[in-house]
Amino acid sequence: MMDRNTQAKFRFIFCLLFFLPSALSAVTAIEQSKRLQLVYTHLLDLRSNSAPHSENAGTLQISAELQPLPAIDARIGAKTEPLAVLPVSGRLRLRGFLLDGWMLGFSGVPGLTVGKQKATALQVETAWRKNWGGLQTGLRFSQSFWKVEGPMTTAKYKDRLENRQQNADLSIGMDWETWQPYVGIGRGILNSNLWIEESQITLKIENHGYAYQFVGVGILGEAWSFNFEQHQTENFLLHFQFSATRRF
Amino acid sequence: MSKRTFIELQSWNFTDTDVCFYPCKSMINSLVKGIYLLIVAGLLFGCSQADTLGGKAPDEIAISGTPTWENGIGELVRFKCASCHVIPFSFYSPHNTPTTLNLSVYDNSSNIRGANALGIWVNAGILEKPLPGISRKMPLEYATPLTVGEIDNLKSWAASGNPNN
């Protein structure tokens, strides 16, 4: 087993390989504002978080997902936005397998209030997965709607963030019995409106295309499976997710 | 919970074929092993970073020679002031932005004041403090900050009567 220092060095190098810092050395507040909106929006997105392993028709999966959030520098101009975000976010997801490797997935947040912010979300996905001997492939489409209301740019006013995101991704994995390593690439389109009550303006991101890559490993048990998935989104966001899934 | 079930739970006597509502040994083992492996994978491979541009320095418009509207001040004001103070308003203009000020041009046009009116406010100190009738100093806190060099150039330009060229 590696000691703690070796682990830290290994992790640092691994992160460097993924993380391509922005070429910009100086910015405007508008660019900072758009980037911050993009970061929060991508963190709310519905990603695969699962090896492309095909299940028998009729199988249901319930997953609990955890996502540690990166440290976020919320400075815009000379102001730090007073965003209060938990260090970890979670989500429950239901997936059902149909005939011929088709899968339908669903996740929702029914007006949940966390801190001072109220979130409502509906996220759906469909995928086609096929096992080719020891090789697994998956093609997935997802659609996310998010509405978050609460103080974001000042503590006094109630702002509103509304996102619509569509993703398509392709993943390829290996079936090594218990272990299911996989990689994938995806493309998405984002529309996001941030209504700022104090300034009475809407910061819009319209039809923003983005790319993401991911690498993950699943651990497949009889009734339970576990998954770790690392994402890189555009050239400015790295985040990872864990999930524990119970099959029925 | 019956006494027998309690004893079974205590002594881990469940088998994989038991049908039970209580956690079976294999299930617990799977969970613990899976969580352990995930934590190890997360420690080794997990990267969580966001480049929000928050710590980046603001762009600076450098001016060589005497600052005039044509020599640098126009570029500076368009870049750092006219993102809000423009007619028609940009998507970024707050609702209380003056409706008769267009800092993207130098000259007045009909009822719209141009940037040739800016020197009055700069001389009055709007870059340092709020002024009577204007409740906030400029640029606003969340706007792109002016650098020390840019403030000096704006003051120099305003003090010399905000020349066009």
Short mmCIF file of C-alpha atoms in Angstrom, two decimals:
data_model
loop_
_atom_site.label_atom_id
_atom_site.label_comp_id
_atom_site.label_asym_id
_atom_site.label_seq_id
_atom_site.Cartn_x
_atom_site.Cartn_y
_atom_site.Cartn_z
CA MET A 1 0.00 0.00 0.00
CA MET A 2 1.32 3.45 -0.89
CA ASP A 3 2.16 5.80 1.94
CA ARG A 4 0.28 9.06 2.30
CA ASN A 5 2.96 11.20 0.60
CA THR A 6 3.20 8.93 -2.41
CA GLN A 7 -0.59 8.94 -2.70
CA ALA A 8 -0.64 12.75 -2.61
CA LYS A 9 2.09 13.02 -5.29
CA PHE A 10 0.35 10.47 -7.48
CA ARG A 11 -2.94 12.28 -7.14
CA PHE A 12 -1.34 15.65 -7.89
CA ILE A 13 0.25 14.35 -11.10
CA PHE A 14 -3.00 12.68 -12.10
CA CYS A 15 -4.90 15.94 -11.58
CA LEU A 16 -2.31 17.88 -13.59
CA LEU A 17 -2.76 15.50 -16.50
CA PHE A 18 -6.46 16.26 -16.49
CA PHE A 19 -6.50 19.91 -15.68
CA LEU A 20 -5.63 22.31 -18.44
CA PRO A 21 -5.52 25.79 -16.99
CA SER A 22 -7.17 28.56 -18.96
CA ALA A 23 -4.89 30.39 -21.36
CA LEU A 24 -6.29 33.71 -20.18
CA SER A 25 -4.06 35.61 -17.79
CA ALA A 26 -6.50 38.44 -17.13
CA VAL A 27 -10.23 38.72 -17.36
CA THR A 28 -13.27 40.92 -17.20
CA ALA A 29 -16.06 40.63 -14.65
CA ILE A 30 -18.42 39.42 -17.36
CA GLU A 31 -16.12 36.51 -18.13
CA GLN A 32 -15.81 35.71 -14.42
CA SER A 33 -19.57 35.85 -13.99
CA LYS A 34 -20.20 33.53 -16.93
CA ARG A 35 -17.53 31.09 -15.77
CA LEU A 36 -18.98 30.92 -12.25
CA GLN A 37 -22.44 30.29 -13.67
CA LEU A 38 -21.04 27.53 -15.89
CA VAL A 39 -19.21 25.84 -13.01
CA TYR A 40 -22.30 25.67 -10.81
CA THR A 41 -24.44 24.54 -13.71
CA HIS A 42 -22.09 21.71 -14.70
CA LEU A 43 -21.97 20.52 -11.09
CA LEU A 44 -25.76 20.11 -11.20
CA ASP A 45 -25.70 18.12 -14.42
CA LEU A 46 -26.78 14.48 -14.69
CA ARG A 47 -23.79 12.38 -15.75
CA SER A 48 -23.63 8.64 -16.28
CA ASN A 49 -21.97 7.66 -13.00
CA SER A 50 -22.16 4.04 -14.03
CA ALA A 51 -20.19 1.52 -16.06
CA PRO A 52 -21.92 0.72 -19.38
CA HIS A 53 -22.87 -2.72 -18.13
CA SER A 54 -26.08 -4.04 -19.60
CA GLU A 55 -28.59 -5.69 -17.27
CA ASN A 56 -31.42 -8.11 -17.95
CA ALA A 57 -34.75 -6.66 -18.95
CA GLY A 58 -36.84 -5.87 -15.90
CA THR A 59 -33.92 -5.05 -13.63
CA LEU A 60 -34.38 -1.97 -11.49
CA GLN A 61 -31.54 0.00 -9.92
CA ILE A 62 -31.71 2.54 -7.14
CA SER A 63 -28.56 4.57 -6.65
CA ALA A 64 -27.40 7.00 -4.03
CA GLU A 65 -24.80 9.36 -5.42
CA LEU A 66 -22.33 11.61 -3.67
CA GLN A 67 -20.33 14.36 -5.29
CA PRO A 68 -17.64 16.25 -3.37
CA LEU A 69 -17.65 19.82 -4.64
CA PRO A 70 -14.43 21.61 -5.53
CA ALA A 71 -13.31 24.73 -3.71
CA ILE A 72 -14.92 27.55 -5.65
CA ASP A 73 -13.44 31.02 -5.85
CA ALA A 74 -16.61 33.09 -6.20
CA ARG A 75 -14.93 36.43 -6.83
CA ILE A 76 -16.36 38.64 -9.54
CA GLY A 77 -14.51 41.92 -9.90
CA ALA A 78 -13.73 43.04 -6.36
CA LYS A 79 -16.71 41.20 -4.90
CA THR A 80 -16.98 37.67 -3.55
CA GLU A 81 -20.46 36.30 -4.18
CA PRO A 82 -21.95 35.14 -0.88
CA LEU A 83 -22.86 31.69 -2.17
CA ALA A 84 -23.29 29.18 0.63
CA VAL A 85 -22.87 25.70 -0.81
CA LEU A 86 -22.44 22.41 1.04
CA PRO A 87 -19.07 20.65 0.45
CA VAL A 88 -20.86 17.56 -0.84
CA SER A 89 -24.00 17.17 -2.91
CA GLY A 90 -26.13 14.06 -3.24
CA ARG A 91 -28.74 12.61 -5.49
CA LEU A 92 -31.00 9.57 -5.72
CA ARG A 93 -31.46 7.96 -9.10
CA LEU A 94 -33.78 5.24 -10.39
CA ARG A 95 -32.91 3.21 -13.46
CA GLY A 96 -34.92 0.54 -15.20
CA PHE A 97 -33.70 -1.84 -17.90
CA LEU A 98 -35.96 -2.65 -20.82
CA LEU A 99 -35.55 -5.07 -23.71
CA ASP A 100 -32.47 -5.19 -25.92
CA GLY A 101 -30.21 -3.21 -23.58
CA TRP A 102 -32.35 -0.08 -23.40
CA MET A 103 -32.38 1.74 -20.11
CA LEU A 104 -34.48 4.57 -18.70
CA GLY A 105 -33.32 6.62 -15.76
CA PHE A 106 -34.88 9.28 -13.62
CA SER A 107 -33.82 11.61 -10.86
CA GLY A 108 -35.76 14.40 -9.29
CA VAL A 109 -35.66 16.95 -6.52
CA PRO A 110 -39.15 17.99 -5.41
CA GLY A 111 -38.60 21.53 -4.15
CA LEU A 112 -36.03 20.66 -1.54
CA THR A 113 -34.76 23.49 0.64
CA VAL A 114 -31.10 23.25 1.63
CA GLY A 115 -29.86 26.17 3.68
CA LYS A 116 -31.53 29.23 2.19
CA GLN A 117 -31.88 27.80 -1.29
CA LYS A 118 -34.77 25.87 -2.70
CA ALA A 119 -34.07 23.44 -5.52
CA THR A 120 -36.44 21.77 -7.94
CA ALA A 121 -35.14 19.40 -10.55
CA LEU A 122 -36.19 16.79 -13.06
CA GLN A 123 -33.52 14.77 -14.78
CA VAL A 124 -34.16 11.95 -17.23
CA GLU A 125 -31.85 9.76 -19.24
CA THR A 126 -32.09 6.97 -21.72
CA ALA A 127 -29.29 4.70 -22.83
CA TRP A 128 -28.58 1.75 -25.01
CA ARG A 129 -26.01 -0.63 -23.64
CA LYS A 130 -24.55 -3.74 -25.17
CA ASN A 131 -22.06 -6.30 -23.96
CA TRP A 132 -19.74 -7.64 -26.65
CA GLY A 133 -18.04 -10.45 -24.80
CA GLY A 134 -15.64 -8.73 -22.44
CA LEU A 135 -16.31 -5.33 -23.95
CA GLN A 136 -19.18 -3.07 -22.97
CA THR A 137 -20.51 -0.08 -24.83
CA GLY A 138 -23.09 2.47 -23.89
CA LEU A 139 -24.73 5.37 -25.67
CA ARG A 140 -26.61 7.70 -23.36
CA PHE A 141 -28.78 10.78 -23.69
CA SER A 142 -29.86 12.92 -20.77
CA GLN A 143 -31.97 15.98 -20.17
CA SER A 144 -31.84 18.07 -17.01
CA PHE A 145 -34.07 20.85 -15.74
CA TRP A 146 -33.00 22.74 -12.64
CA LYS A 147 -34.50 25.64 -10.80
CA VAL A 148 -32.70 26.99 -7.74
CA GLU A 149 -34.06 29.97 -5.84
CA GLY A 150 -32.43 31.81 -3.00
CA PRO A 151 -29.78 34.35 -2.13
CA MET A 152 -26.85 33.95 -4.51
CA THR A 153 -25.45 37.38 -5.31
CA THR A 154 -26.44 39.10 -2.07
CA ALA A 155 -27.76 37.84 1.23
CA LYS A 156 -30.77 40.20 1.04
CA TYR A 157 -32.37 39.26 -2.25
CA LYS A 158 -33.72 36.08 -3.79
CA ASP A 159 -32.07 35.19 -7.07
CA ARG A 160 -33.11 32.41 -9.40
CA LEU A 161 -31.03 30.03 -11.49
CA GLU A 162 -32.77 28.01 -14.21
CA ASN A 163 -30.87 25.48 -16.30
CA ARG A 164 -31.68 23.21 -19.17
CA GLN A 165 -29.00 20.80 -20.28
CA GLN A 166 -28.93 18.07 -22.89
CA ASN A 167 -26.09 15.58 -23.01
CA ALA A 168 -25.08 12.74 -25.29
CA ASP A 169 -22.19 10.51 -24.33
CA LEU A 170 -20.52 7.36 -25.47
CA SER A 171 -18.70 5.04 -23.09
CA ILE A 172 -16.63 1.90 -23.53
CA GLY A 173 -15.78 -0.45 -20.71
CA MET A 174 -14.21 -3.77 -19.91
CA ASP A 175 -16.00 -6.55 -18.09
CA TRP A 176 -13.45 -7.98 -15.70
CA GLU A 177 -15.99 -9.83 -13.59
CA THR A 178 -16.12 -7.73 -10.42
CA TRP A 179 -14.22 -4.78 -11.90
CA GLN A 180 -15.71 -2.64 -14.63
CA PRO A 181 -13.28 0.05 -15.79
CA TYR A 182 -14.59 2.40 -18.45
CA VAL A 183 -13.99 5.66 -20.27
CA GLY A 184 -16.30 7.99 -22.11
CA ILE A 185 -16.70 11.22 -23.99
CA GLY A 186 -19.71 13.45 -24.18
CA ARG A 187 -21.11 16.60 -25.67
CA GLY A 188 -23.76 18.85 -24.19
CA ILE A 189 -25.80 21.95 -24.82
CA LEU A 190 -26.66 24.32 -22.02
CA ASN A 191 -29.19 27.09 -21.61
CA SER A 192 -29.01 28.91 -18.31
CA ASN A 193 -30.73 31.99 -16.92
CA LEU A 194 -29.58 33.63 -13.72
CA TRP A 195 -32.10 36.21 -12.53
CA ILE A 196 -30.48 38.72 -10.15
CA GLU A 197 -33.18 40.39 -8.15
CA GLU A 198 -31.14 43.34 -6.86
CA SER A 199 -29.99 44.44 -10.33
CA GLN A 200 -33.18 43.25 -12.06
CA ILE A 201 -31.17 41.59 -14.81
CA THR A 202 -30.95 38.11 -16.25
CA LEU A 203 -27.54 36.71 -17.09
CA LYS A 204 -28.19 34.35 -19.97
CA ILE A 205 -26.08 31.56 -21.34
CA GLU A 206 -27.71 30.48 -24.57
CA ASN A 207 -27.01 27.29 -26.52
CA HIS A 208 -23.58 26.91 -24.98
CA GLY A 209 -21.94 23.78 -26.36
CA TYR A 210 -19.47 21.95 -24.18
CA ALA A 211 -17.44 18.77 -24.11
CA TYR A 212 -16.71 16.43 -21.24
CA GLN A 213 -14.68 13.31 -20.69
CA PHE A 214 -14.89 10.77 -17.95
CA VAL A 215 -13.13 7.74 -16.62
CA GLY A 216 -14.57 5.44 -14.04
CA VAL A 217 -14.51 2.10 -12.38
CA GLY A 218 -17.44 0.02 -11.22
CA ILE A 219 -17.37 -2.75 -8.66
CA LEU A 220 -20.08 -5.23 -9.48
CA GLY A 221 -21.50 -7.43 -6.74
CA GLU A 222 -24.51 -9.72 -6.58
CA ALA A 223 -27.04 -7.21 -5.38
CA TRP A 224 -24.89 -4.14 -4.87
CA SER A 225 -22.59 -2.27 -7.16
CA PHE A 226 -20.36 0.69 -6.49
CA ASN A 227 -18.97 3.24 -8.81
CA PHE A 228 -16.35 5.96 -8.96
CA GLU A 229 -16.35 8.36 -11.87
CA GLN A 230 -13.99 11.24 -12.60
CA HIS A 231 -15.11 14.02 -14.94
CA GLN A 232 -13.38 16.74 -16.82
CA THR A 233 -15.77 19.35 -18.19
CA GLU A 234 -14.53 21.90 -20.70
CA ASN A 235 -11.05 22.97 -19.61
CA PHE A 236 -11.93 24.40 -16.22
CA LEU A 237 -13.77 21.85 -14.13
CA LEU A 238 -12.77 18.56 -12.58
CA HIS A 239 -15.13 16.73 -10.32
CA PHE A 240 -15.87 13.18 -9.30
CA GLN A 241 -18.83 11.19 -8.08
CA PHE A 242 -19.39 8.07 -6.04
CA SER A 243 -22.45 5.92 -6.18
CA ALA A 244 -23.81 2.88 -4.37
CA THR A 245 -26.45 0.98 -6.31
CA ARG A 246 -28.88 -1.72 -5.23
CA ARG A 247 -30.31 -3.95 -7.94
CA PHE A 248 -33.74 -5.55 -7.84
CA MET B 1 -37.45 -8.39 16.20
CA SER B 2 -37.63 -11.98 17.39
CA LYS B 3 -35.05 -13.42 19.76
CA ARG B 4 -33.81 -15.81 17.08
CA THR B 5 -33.33 -13.06 14.52
CA PHE B 6 -31.50 -10.95 17.06
CA ILE B 7 -29.12 -13.83 17.83
CA GLU B 8 -28.60 -14.44 14.12
CA LEU B 9 -27.74 -10.81 13.59
CA GLN B 10 -25.35 -10.92 16.51
CA SER B 11 -23.54 -14.01 15.32
CA TRP B 12 -23.66 -13.29 11.55
CA ASN B 13 -25.37 -16.61 10.87
CA PHE B 14 -27.21 -15.51 7.76
CA THR B 15 -26.39 -17.19 4.51
CA ASP B 16 -26.61 -15.77 1.01
CA THR B 17 -29.77 -17.74 0.33
CA ASP B 18 -31.69 -16.35 3.30
CA VAL B 19 -34.59 -14.15 2.36
CA CYS B 20 -34.55 -11.39 4.93
CA PHE B 21 -35.34 -7.79 5.50
CA TYR B 22 -32.31 -7.41 7.74
CA PRO B 23 -28.85 -6.92 6.30
CA CYS B 24 -27.25 -10.24 5.44
CA LYS B 25 -23.57 -10.83 6.07
CA SER B 26 -22.71 -10.90 2.36
CA MET B 27 -24.62 -7.68 1.83
CA ILE B 28 -22.79 -5.96 4.68
CA ASN B 29 -19.49 -7.33 3.42
CA SER B 30 -20.22 -6.08 -0.11
CA LEU B 31 -21.13 -2.66 1.19
CA VAL B 32 -18.06 -2.33 3.39
CA LYS B 33 -15.73 -3.63 0.68
CA GLY B 34 -17.31 -1.41 -1.96
CA ILE B 35 -17.19 1.70 0.20
CA TYR B 36 -13.58 0.95 1.13
CA LEU B 37 -12.57 0.52 -2.52
CA LEU B 38 -14.39 3.68 -3.51
CA ILE B 39 -12.63 5.69 -0.82
CA VAL B 40 -9.25 4.31 -1.96
CA ALA B 41 -10.13 5.11 -5.60
CA GLY B 42 -11.22 8.61 -4.57
CA LEU B 43 -8.03 9.22 -2.58
CA LEU B 44 -5.85 8.00 -5.43
CA PHE B 45 -7.66 9.36 -8.45
CA GLY B 46 -10.29 11.86 -7.39
CA CYS B 47 -9.69 15.37 -8.66
CA SER B 48 -12.00 18.19 -7.80
CA GLN B 49 -10.96 21.59 -9.06
CA ALA B 50 -12.73 24.53 -10.63
CA ASP B 51 -11.02 27.39 -12.39
CA THR B 52 -13.63 30.11 -11.91
CA LEU B 53 -11.30 32.92 -13.01
CA GLY B 54 -12.02 34.48 -9.62
CA GLY B 55 -8.37 34.94 -8.73
CA LYS B 56 -7.31 36.28 -12.11
CA ALA B 57 -6.07 39.85 -12.37
CA PRO B 58 -8.24 42.26 -14.35
CA ASP B 59 -7.23 43.15 -17.88
CA GLU B 60 -5.30 46.43 -18.02
CA ILE B 61 -5.40 48.97 -20.82
CA ALA B 62 -1.93 50.49 -20.90
CA ILE B 63 -1.53 53.96 -22.41
CA SER B 64 1.73 55.41 -23.63
CA GLY B 65 1.97 59.17 -24.09
CA THR B 66 -0.70 61.68 -23.13
CA PRO B 67 -4.05 60.02 -22.43
CA THR B 68 -6.80 61.26 -24.74
CA TRP B 69 -10.04 59.67 -25.87
CA GLU B 70 -8.34 58.63 -29.11
CA ASN B 71 -5.17 57.57 -27.33
CA GLY B 72 -6.26 54.84 -24.93
CA ILE B 73 -9.03 56.41 -22.85
CA GLY B 74 -11.67 55.47 -25.41
CA GLU B 75 -10.53 51.85 -25.37
CA LEU B 76 -10.39 51.84 -21.57
CA VAL B 77 -13.82 53.41 -21.07
CA ARG B 78 -15.49 51.24 -23.70
CA PHE B 79 -13.95 48.15 -22.16
CA LYS B 80 -14.53 48.84 -18.46
CA CYS B 81 -17.41 51.31 -18.27
CA ALA B 82 -19.50 50.89 -21.39
CA SER B 83 -20.26 47.23 -20.69
CA CYS B 84 -23.07 48.74 -18.57
CA HIS B 85 -23.17 52.44 -19.58
CA VAL B 86 -24.23 51.92 -23.15
CA ILE B 87 -27.39 52.77 -25.09
CA PRO B 88 -29.23 50.51 -25.68
CA PHE B 89 -28.43 48.75 -22.42
CA SER B 90 -26.36 45.58 -22.46
CA PHE B 91 -27.51 42.39 -20.76
CA TYR B 92 -25.22 43.33 -17.88
CA SER B 93 -26.63 46.83 -17.17
CA PRO B 94 -28.36 47.02 -13.76
CA HIS B 95 -31.89 48.41 -13.73
CA ASN B 96 -30.84 51.79 -12.25
CA THR B 97 -28.20 52.54 -14.90
CA PRO B 98 -28.70 56.10 -16.24
CA THR B 99 -30.74 56.07 -19.43
CA THR B 100 -29.13 59.20 -20.88
CA LEU B 101 -25.45 58.24 -20.75
CA ASN B 102 -23.60 56.35 -23.45
CA LEU B 103 -19.92 55.86 -22.66
CA SER B 104 -19.26 53.89 -25.82
CA VAL B 105 -19.03 57.16 -27.78
CA TYR B 106 -17.23 60.43 -27.08
CA ASP B 107 -19.73 63.02 -28.29
CA ASN B 108 -23.23 63.86 -27.14
CA SER B 109 -26.04 62.92 -29.45
CA SER B 110 -29.49 64.51 -29.03
CA ASN B 111 -30.46 63.76 -25.41
CA ILE B 112 -27.77 61.19 -24.76
CA ARG B 113 -24.56 62.32 -23.10
CA GLY B 114 -21.32 60.86 -24.37
CA ALA B 115 -18.02 60.15 -22.63
CA ASN B 116 -17.02 63.81 -22.97
CA ALA B 117 -19.19 64.34 -19.88
CA LEU B 118 -17.26 61.78 -17.87
CA GLY B 119 -14.50 64.12 -16.73
CA ILE B 120 -16.85 66.04 -14.41
CA TRP B 121 -17.54 62.93 -12.32
CA VAL B 122 -13.95 61.73 -12.39
CA ASN B 123 -12.79 65.14 -11.16
CA ALA B 124 -15.48 65.06 -8.46
CA GLY B 125 -14.05 61.76 -7.19
CA ILE B 126 -16.50 59.09 -8.36
CA LEU B 127 -13.63 56.61 -8.66
CA GLU B 128 -13.09 56.89 -4.89
CA LYS B 129 -16.48 57.54 -3.32
CA PRO B 130 -20.21 57.89 -3.97
CA LEU B 131 -21.27 61.38 -5.08
CA PRO B 132 -24.43 63.35 -4.29
CA GLY B 133 -27.16 61.85 -6.46
CA ILE B 134 -25.01 58.84 -7.34
CA SER B 135 -25.20 56.38 -4.50
CA ARG B 136 -22.33 54.11 -5.52
CA LYS B 137 -18.73 54.66 -6.49
CA MET B 138 -17.64 53.44 -9.88
CA PRO B 139 -16.85 50.92 -11.05
CA LEU B 140 -19.30 48.87 -9.02
CA GLU B 141 -17.96 46.22 -6.69
CA TYR B 142 -18.76 43.35 -9.07
CA ALA B 143 -17.52 45.13 -12.20
CA THR B 144 -14.06 44.70 -13.68
CA PRO B 145 -11.79 46.71 -11.36
CA LEU B 146 -9.67 49.56 -12.65
CA THR B 147 -5.96 49.14 -12.09
CA VAL B 148 -3.88 51.87 -10.43
CA GLY B 149 -2.42 52.83 -13.80
CA GLU B 150 -5.87 53.10 -15.38
CA ILE B 151 -7.17 55.29 -12.55
CA ASP B 152 -4.14 57.58 -12.92
CA ASN B 153 -4.73 57.87 -16.67
CA LEU B 154 -8.44 58.60 -16.23
CA LYS B 155 -7.69 61.30 -13.65
CA SER B 156 -5.00 62.82 -15.82
CA TRP B 157 -7.37 62.85 -18.80
CA ALA B 158 -10.19 64.39 -16.75
CA ALA B 159 -7.89 67.01 -15.20
CA SER B 160 -6.78 68.12 -18.67
CA GLY B 161 -10.39 68.66 -19.78
CA ASN B 162 -11.10 65.16 -21.17
CA PRO B 163 -9.69 65.83 -24.64
CA ASN B 164 -10.78 63.83 -27.66
CA ASN B 165 -7.32 63.74 -29.22
#
